[in-house]
Amino acid sequence: MTGEDKLLRIEGLTKAYPGVVANDGVGFAVAPGEIHALLGENGAGKSTLVKMIYGLVKPDSGTMEFRGSPYMPPEPRAARAAGVAMVFQHFSLFEALNVAENVALGMENPPPIRQLAREIREISETYGLPLDPARLVGDLSAGERQRVEIVRCLLQDPKLLIMDEPTSVLTPQEVEILFHTLRKLAREGTAILYISHKLEEIRSLCDHATILRGGKVVGTCLPREKTARELAEMMVGTEFKSTDRSGRTLGETVLSVAGLSLPPMTQFGPALKDIRFDLRAGEVLGVGGVAGNGQEELLATLAGERVSAPSTVKLHGTDIAGLGPNARRAKGVLAAPEERLGHAAVPNMSLTENAILTGTVRKPLTRKGFVDLAAARSFAEDVIRAFDVRTPGPHVAARALSGGNLQKYVIGREVLQEPEVLIVNQPTWGVDAAAAAAIRQAILDLAAKGAAVIVISQDLDELMEIADSFAALNEGRMSAPVPTEGLTLEQIGLMLGGAHGMQEAAL
Amino acid sequence: MIQLIKRPTPSKAWAWATPIIAVFATMIAGGILFAALGKNPFEAIRVIFWDPLFGSNAAYFRGQLLVKAGPLILIAAGLAVGFRAGIWNIGAEGQYIIGAICGASLALSVYPSESAWLFPAMVIVGALGGWLWGMIPALLKVTFGTSEILVSLMLVYVAENLLAYMAFGPLKNPEGFGFPGSRNLQQYPSAHNPELIAGTGAHWGVAAAIVAIIATYILMHRHIAGFRIRVAGEAPRAARFAGVVPARLVVFCLGLSGALAGLAGLFEVAGPSGQITDSFNAGYGFTAIIVAFLGRLHPIGILLAGLLMALTYIGGDMAQLMLQLPAAAIQVFQGMLLFFLLGFDVLTNYRIRIGKAQAA
C-alpha cells in the first residue's frame, strides 16, 4: 500500500513519563473506512497513544500524518478541526442538563438549541442511536449517555473517530446497537480507532488490529483470522493461565436476603427494590449489570454502611440488617467496594494504615483501643506477600500504587481476614490481565474453603468464569439467581433488561 | 514554566521544613513591609522575634509568653481534632466566652465563701459551658444538616452580646462604683487561678494546655478513635466503610473543641484577666484556628505554633510601642505568616519542576 490511501499514518511515536516509557517508537496506519483495533492490557500505552492523536499529550518524538499532510495537534480543538473526534471511557456530561444542552456545551459555535435538537434527532435516527434531546442526562442509562457523546462527535462530521473502551458500560444488546452504528459509519468512509481489551468484540468488529505491550507495537494482525486465545497471548506475551474452579461443594445457606428495599443514596442514584436471594457456603454468586443500577447500593447495604429494615438480611438465620460495618465484620461479613481510592482505601494513608481501616475487628491490630503499629505493619506485609502486591513496602501511600496493585491489596486484605461472606464490587475493573486472573483465583480459592462470595461485576465473561449462579441487577431490581452452567450471553442480555431505548427504536 | 508535580507519597521532610521556611519568608516579606513604612526592617524583626525572649526586659515578657500561648494551645489542640475530621468549628471564641461566663458565675454566686472545691467545680462548669455552646452547632448539623461553620461563627456574636449583658447586668460588681465588669476573681482566693511557679506566667491553664497536647497526641496518633477521625477527614466514604458514624463524630469533635475552649476561657477569667468585662475576649478563639493550621493540625506542631504566635503578639505589641508601627501592619505581618504557611504547604504533597513547557 502506498502512503496516499492511508488516512492516518504514525511513525516512531515516543512518549516518556518519569520512570516509564508509555510509548516507544509506535507506528501504524489507518485507512479510510477501516475499523482498526488497538489491543493491549492496561498500562500497555493505548491511552497515551490516542491522547497524542487527539492532541491531549504532546509526543517526545515521532511523526504523524493525517490525510496526507503532517499532523501534530497542539490541543484537542485543533484535532477536532482536522477531523478527529474521540469518545472517552469516562463521560464528561452534566447530569442536571438535558441532552441537547450537554451537546451544545461541547461545541465551538453551537446553533440555536431548537435547531441543535433537530440535528441530534436526525443523526440519532440515521445511525440507529435512539436519543431524546430533551431528556435530562441524569435520567439516562450509561449506554444512552455514551450515545450523547457519540452524537456530539458525529455532529462534527469526523474523518477519524476514536473510541476508548466503549463497551465496558454496555449490555450485550446495547453493544450490538453500537456495533451496528460503527459499521455503518465505516461503510460511509469514517475510520474508527477502537481501543479495547475484549477479544471477542475485536474479532467480530475490527478489520485490523495493532497490538501494544509495554509501550511497543508487538504485532499486527487480521483479528478475524485469529482465535481469542491467540490474541490474548499476543497481548499478554505469555501463555494464558486459566482459573481453576474445582474442589468446591456447596454447603448450607449462609446469607439470606429478602424484601430488601432502600431509597436512593444520591439524587440520580437508583433505589433498591425488593431484593431477595439465598447464598450457600462455597457458592460464588455473580451479580451482573451495568454500573449505576444499584451495585454500589447493594454492596453498601450488605456491608452494613446502610442499615435496612429488620430481618431483610440474615446470617445463619440471625437478623443482621441493623448492624454496622464493624459488627458485621465481627460476624464474618466482609466487603471490598468498587472505588479503590477513597472508599476501599484512603489515598493519602500508608498501606499499614489502610490495613487498620478494616482489619481491627478480625485481626489483633489494636490493644485496648490502642493501635499496635507493629502488628498492623506485619498484617500489611502478609497481604503484600500473599497477593504479590508490587510496592516498595507497607509505608507507601495507597495512592502511589497502580490500580491493579491496590486492587490486589484491597481484596487480599479482606481475604486474609478469612471471611464467611465476602462481597466484592468490580474486583478486576481497570486491572491488568495477570492481576485480574490472580484476583479471580483468590476468590475461587476462598469459596473452595467454604466462604460464600458475591461478585458484582460488569464483566460478564468474568462472571461466567467464576460464578456458580448468576443474577442481573437492573434499576435497583435483582433477578432471581440461576445456575451459570449453560447460560448464554443472549439469555444474560435479556435478564439485564435488554438494551435501553430499544422500545424507542422500534417506534 | 513552573509545574507542580504530585508526589507519590507525602514528604515527611517537607512537612517539617515548610513551617520553618514560612517563618523565614514572613520575616523577609514583613521586613519589606516595615521598610516601606520607613522603619528599619532588621530592628523591627529583632523587636518582634528576639527582644521578647532575650532582650533587656525579657524576664517579664517570657512570663507573658506562656500566658498568651496557654489558651491558644489549649483551644487549638481541640480544634485540630475536629479539623482533621473535616468538622470546622470556627466558633471557639464563643465557646471560650461561655466557658468564662459559666465558671465566673459559679464563683460569684457563692462569693465570698471559701472552699477548696470551688476552683475544681469552676473548671468543670467552664468546660461544660463551652461544651454546651459547641453542642448547638453539632446538634443542628446532625438533625438539620446545617453548616457548623456558619452556626458556630454566628454563635460567637451571640456569646459576645451575652458577655456584654453579663458585664453590665447580673455579674456586675456591686462594689464597683458603677463601673462595668464583675468582681476581680484574683482577689477571691478560692476562685483564683494563680501562677504556679512565680515569674513564669504558668497558671493552671498552661498545665491544662500541656495535658491537652499529650492527650490529643495519644488520641490522634496512638488510638483507633483518632485513626478513624483522620480517616473521616481524608476520605469520608472510607470512614463509613470503616464503621464511623458521621453524626457521632460531629458531636464528639464539636463537644471536645467546645469544652477545651470553655476551659481556656475559665482559666483566663479566673487568672490573668480576673474579671468578666465586655472586652474580656481577646480573639484567642480565632487566633487558635491559625495556630492549629500553623501547627499542621499536629499536637507537637500546635505547641510550637502557639508559642510562636504568642511571640508575634508580644513582639508586635512591643514594635507598636517602641517603633510606632501601626497595629494594622502587625496584623498584616501575622496574616503573612498564615499565608506563607498554607502556600508552602503545597510542597509536602507536590514538588516543583522548573523547566520548559510541556505542551506548545
GROMACS .gro file of C-alpha atoms in nm, chain B residues 30-45 319-320 322-326 329:
model
   24
  537GLY     CA    1   0.745   4.156   5.667
  538GLY     CA    2   1.083   4.326   5.655
  539ILE     CA    3   0.996   4.470   5.314
  540LEU     CA    4   0.663   4.588   5.454
  541PHE     CA    5   0.829   4.755   5.752
  542ALA     CA    6   1.092   4.911   5.525
  543ALA     CA    7   0.813   5.051   5.306
  544LEU     CA    8   0.670   5.209   5.622
  545GLY     CA    9   1.003   5.378   5.678
  546LYS     CA   10   1.124   5.158   5.965
  547ASN     CA   11   1.446   4.968   5.987
  548PRO     CA   12   1.333   4.615   5.892
  549PHE     CA   13   1.611   4.442   6.088
  550GLU     CA   14   1.528   4.632   6.400
  551ALA     CA   15   1.157   4.557   6.360
  552ILE     CA   16   1.218   4.184   6.315
  826ALA     CA   17   0.703   4.701   6.797
  827GLN     CA   18   0.394   4.920   6.814
  829MET     CA   19   0.884   5.116   7.057
  830LEU     CA   20   0.889   5.172   6.681
  831GLN     CA   21   0.545   5.332   6.644
  832LEU     CA   22   0.447   5.069   6.388
  833PRO     CA   23   0.072   5.083   6.318
  836ALA     CA   24   0.096   4.648   6.000
   0.00000   0.00000   0.00000
